[in-house]
Amino acid sequence: MARWEPNTRARLELAALELFVERGYDQTTVAEIAERAGLTKRTFFRYFADKREVLFGGQDVLVRLFTEGIAAAPEQATPLETIGAALEAGSVVFEQARRALSRKRQVIVADHRDLRERELLKATSLTETMREALRERGVPDTTANLASTVGSLAFTAAFERWIAPDGNPDFAALAGEALDELRKSVTELG
Amino acid sequence: MARWEPNTRARLELAALELFVERGYDQTTVAEIAERAGLTKRTFFRYFADKREVLFGGQDVLVRLFTEGIAAAPEQATPLETIGAALEAGSVVFEQARRALSRKRQVIVADHRDLRERELLKATSLTETMREALRERGVPDTTANLASTVGSLAFTAAFERWIAPDGNPDFAALAGEALDELRKSVTELG
């Protein structure tokens, strides 16, 4: 019996989303998610701390990718160019094949205050990741703060366009566009 | 018997904070908070939906003040000047006498993930309030988005300085300073 399960995490995420859509988030138990995925409850808890977390696994991956993207940016890159590198590095997560799932996930999260709060906490930790990575490159506090927040706005805008029914499936391109728009609007702040 | 209680809300907030500091947030019940304030549990629930909300009443006041501040800003004010007017209008909440209480509140919120999540949700609704108010003034979406986010960063920075032990007690001045710093750092984004 092979104990190695390359897709365990993805299977649990998919099973959870299916059940949340079919029955509602509150009406679904961890036991049911595990069963739908053909796994045990114990296995579920090896991957996720609780039912809520099964919706947020992607965010931890993004934290890692953003950090790597910023570290790999050329030394002379400006703060916003560095943020652009982070978003580009993170965009590998947003494969075409994940769009339908991401849309379903958004509906579930938007419907539930606890989930929206968790989403915000994760988004904040993503912004903090960018801020810390900029500060480590020697960007002054206020600028790092502002640049990471602009990065977060660009990310959110790109994501909203990416999951839109007729959206461009190229997340990296959308993130670049959103960042450019924000860069331009900076001159209109007054 | 006078049923009119001008300070009911404030008494409940103070009693709750005292108990959270003494016993911890999780160990305190709504019944205990009401009792400490010399009121009934029923009265508590007339003011707050749940135990958590007793820590967040101030945010609803800020939403109102920010909205009023933005509406009252001169027509020709730039987006950031308009945000400055919002922060100034909101600063009346941050009276010298509230600093000690605010500090205690921060410690309780910071210690508890559920409370941090609620805090983020409230902060987000504050940012959205500013964004909507700017859009109603005809500021384009991306600029309104950016300006309100800058406002939120200024607000957070001012608040952190205001509750610092040796902080300036003049919140409006701190908010103005923080906004100026952000305005300057905009040119360093690249």
PDB file of C-alpha atoms in Angstrom, chain A residues 50 52-53 78-81 113-114 116-118 120-122 124 140 142-143 145-147 149-150 153 157 161 178 181-183 185-190, chain B residues 50 52-53 78-81 113-114 116-118 120-122 124 140 142-143 145-147 149-150 153 157 161 178 181-183 185-190:
ATOM      1  CA  ASP A  50      -9.463  23.094  11.003  1.00  0.00           C
ATOM      2  CA  ARG A  52     -11.756  26.805   7.731  1.00  0.00           C
ATOM      3  CA  GLU A  53      -8.102  26.347   6.784  1.00  0.00           C
ATOM      4  CA  THR A  78      12.535  50.354  -7.366  1.00  0.00           C
ATOM      5  CA  PRO A  79      10.069  49.409  -4.588  1.00  0.00           C
ATOM      6  CA  LEU A  80       7.188  49.044  -7.058  1.00  0.00           C
ATOM      7  CA  GLU A  81       9.322  47.067  -9.511  1.00  0.00           C
ATOM      8  CA  ARG A 113     -18.346  36.521   7.982  1.00  0.00           C
ATOM      9  CA  ASP A 114     -15.907  34.187   9.754  1.00  0.00           C
ATOM     10  CA  ARG A 116     -14.169  36.859   5.278  1.00  0.00           C
ATOM     11  CA  GLU A 117     -12.337  37.676   8.498  1.00  0.00           C
ATOM     12  CA  ARG A 118      -9.889  34.827   7.982  1.00  0.00           C
ATOM     13  CA  LEU A 120      -8.522  39.461   5.580  1.00  0.00           C
ATOM     14  CA  LEU A 121      -6.066  38.107   8.132  1.00  0.00           C
ATOM     15  CA  LYS A 122      -4.357  36.086   5.425  1.00  0.00           C
ATOM     16  CA  THR A 124      -2.768  41.154   5.750  1.00  0.00           C
ATOM     17  CA  PRO A 140      12.572  52.918   4.396  1.00  0.00           C
ATOM     18  CA  THR A 142       6.969  54.340   5.245  1.00  0.00           C
ATOM     19  CA  THR A 143       7.846  53.581   1.628  1.00  0.00           C
ATOM     20  CA  ASN A 145       4.515  50.179   3.975  1.00  0.00           C
ATOM     21  CA  LEU A 146       3.049  52.101   1.069  1.00  0.00           C
ATOM     22  CA  ALA A 147       4.612  49.927  -1.655  1.00  0.00           C
ATOM     23  CA  THR A 149      -0.097  48.133   0.285  1.00  0.00           C
ATOM     24  CA  VAL A 150      -0.078  49.173  -3.360  1.00  0.00           C
ATOM     25  CA  LEU A 153      -4.323  46.516  -4.066  1.00  0.00           C
ATOM     26  CA  ALA A 157      -7.617  43.942  -8.532  1.00  0.00           C
ATOM     27  CA  ARG A 161     -10.376  40.391 -12.997  1.00  0.00           C
ATOM     28  CA  ALA A 178      -3.181  46.690 -12.165  1.00  0.00           C
ATOM     29  CA  GLU A 181      -2.784  51.714 -13.168  1.00  0.00           C
ATOM     30  CA  LEU A 182      -1.981  52.271  -9.506  1.00  0.00           C
ATOM     31  CA  ARG A 183       1.407  53.761 -10.405  1.00  0.00           C
ATOM     32  CA  SER A 185      -3.024  57.138 -10.158  1.00  0.00           C
ATOM     33  CA  VAL A 186      -0.333  58.010  -7.596  1.00  0.00           C
ATOM     34  CA  THR A 187       0.114  61.341  -9.366  1.00  0.00           C
ATOM     35  CA  GLU A 188      -3.571  62.138  -8.827  1.00  0.00           C
ATOM     36  CA  LEU A 189      -3.513  61.817  -5.047  1.00  0.00           C
ATOM     37  CA  GLY A 190      -2.663  65.496  -4.577  1.00  0.00           C
TER      38      GLY A 190
ATOM     39  CA  ASP B  50     -22.034  39.853  21.324  1.00  0.00           C
ATOM     40  CA  ARG B  52     -16.660  40.715  20.969  1.00  0.00           C
ATOM     41  CA  GLU B  53     -18.537  43.801  19.780  1.00  0.00           C
ATOM     42  CA  THR B  78      -7.472  66.778  -3.687  1.00  0.00           C
ATOM     43  CA  PRO B  79      -8.118  63.126  -2.776  1.00  0.00           C
ATOM     44  CA  LEU B  80      -5.441  63.182  -0.049  1.00  0.00           C
ATOM     45  CA  GLU B  81      -6.660  66.512   1.310  1.00  0.00           C
ATOM     46  CA  ARG B 113      -6.786  35.842  16.887  1.00  0.00           C
ATOM     47  CA  ASP B 114     -10.584  36.161  16.708  1.00  0.00           C
ATOM     48  CA  ARG B 116      -7.535  40.587  15.504  1.00  0.00           C
ATOM     49  CA  GLU B 117      -9.696  39.247  12.691  1.00  0.00           C
ATOM     50  CA  ARG B 118     -12.665  41.347  13.788  1.00  0.00           C
ATOM     51  CA  LEU B 120      -9.209  43.847  10.474  1.00  0.00           C
ATOM     52  CA  LEU B 121     -12.775  43.539   9.245  1.00  0.00           C
ATOM     53  CA  LYS B 122     -13.662  46.808  10.965  1.00  0.00           C
ATOM     54  CA  THR B 124     -11.470  47.332   6.138  1.00  0.00           C
ATOM     55  CA  PRO B 140     -11.911  57.696 -10.228  1.00  0.00           C
ATOM     56  CA  THR B 142      -8.261  53.377  -8.754  1.00  0.00           C
ATOM     57  CA  THR B 143      -7.372  56.742  -7.221  1.00  0.00           C
ATOM     58  CA  ASN B 145      -8.889  52.958  -3.817  1.00  0.00           C
ATOM     59  CA  LEU B 146      -5.326  54.147  -3.401  1.00  0.00           C
ATOM     60  CA  ALA B 147      -6.190  57.326  -1.487  1.00  0.00           C
ATOM     61  CA  THR B 149      -5.696  52.915   1.546  1.00  0.00           C
ATOM     62  CA  VAL B 150      -3.144  55.655   2.159  1.00  0.00           C
ATOM     63  CA  LEU B 153      -2.083  53.594   6.658  1.00  0.00           C
ATOM     64  CA  ALA B 157       0.423  55.015  12.062  1.00  0.00           C
ATOM     65  CA  ARG B 161       1.988  56.827  17.910  1.00  0.00           C
ATOM     66  CA  ALA B 178       1.528  60.520   9.074  1.00  0.00           C
ATOM     67  CA  GLU B 181       5.062  61.310   5.415  1.00  0.00           C
ATOM     68  CA  LEU B 182       3.082  59.007   3.158  1.00  0.00           C
ATOM     69  CA  ARG B 183       2.577  61.798   0.622  1.00  0.00           C
ATOM     70  CA  SER B 185       7.132  58.607   0.227  1.00  0.00           C
ATOM     71  CA  VAL B 186       4.847  58.351  -2.815  1.00  0.00           C
ATOM     72  CA  THR B 187       7.662  59.833  -4.914  1.00  0.00           C
ATOM     73  CA  GLU B 188       9.981  57.007  -3.832  1.00  0.00           C
ATOM     74  CA  LEU B 189       7.807  54.174  -5.069  1.00  0.00           C
ATOM     75  CA  GLY B 190       9.470  54.178  -8.496  1.00  0.00           C
TER      76      GLY B 190
END
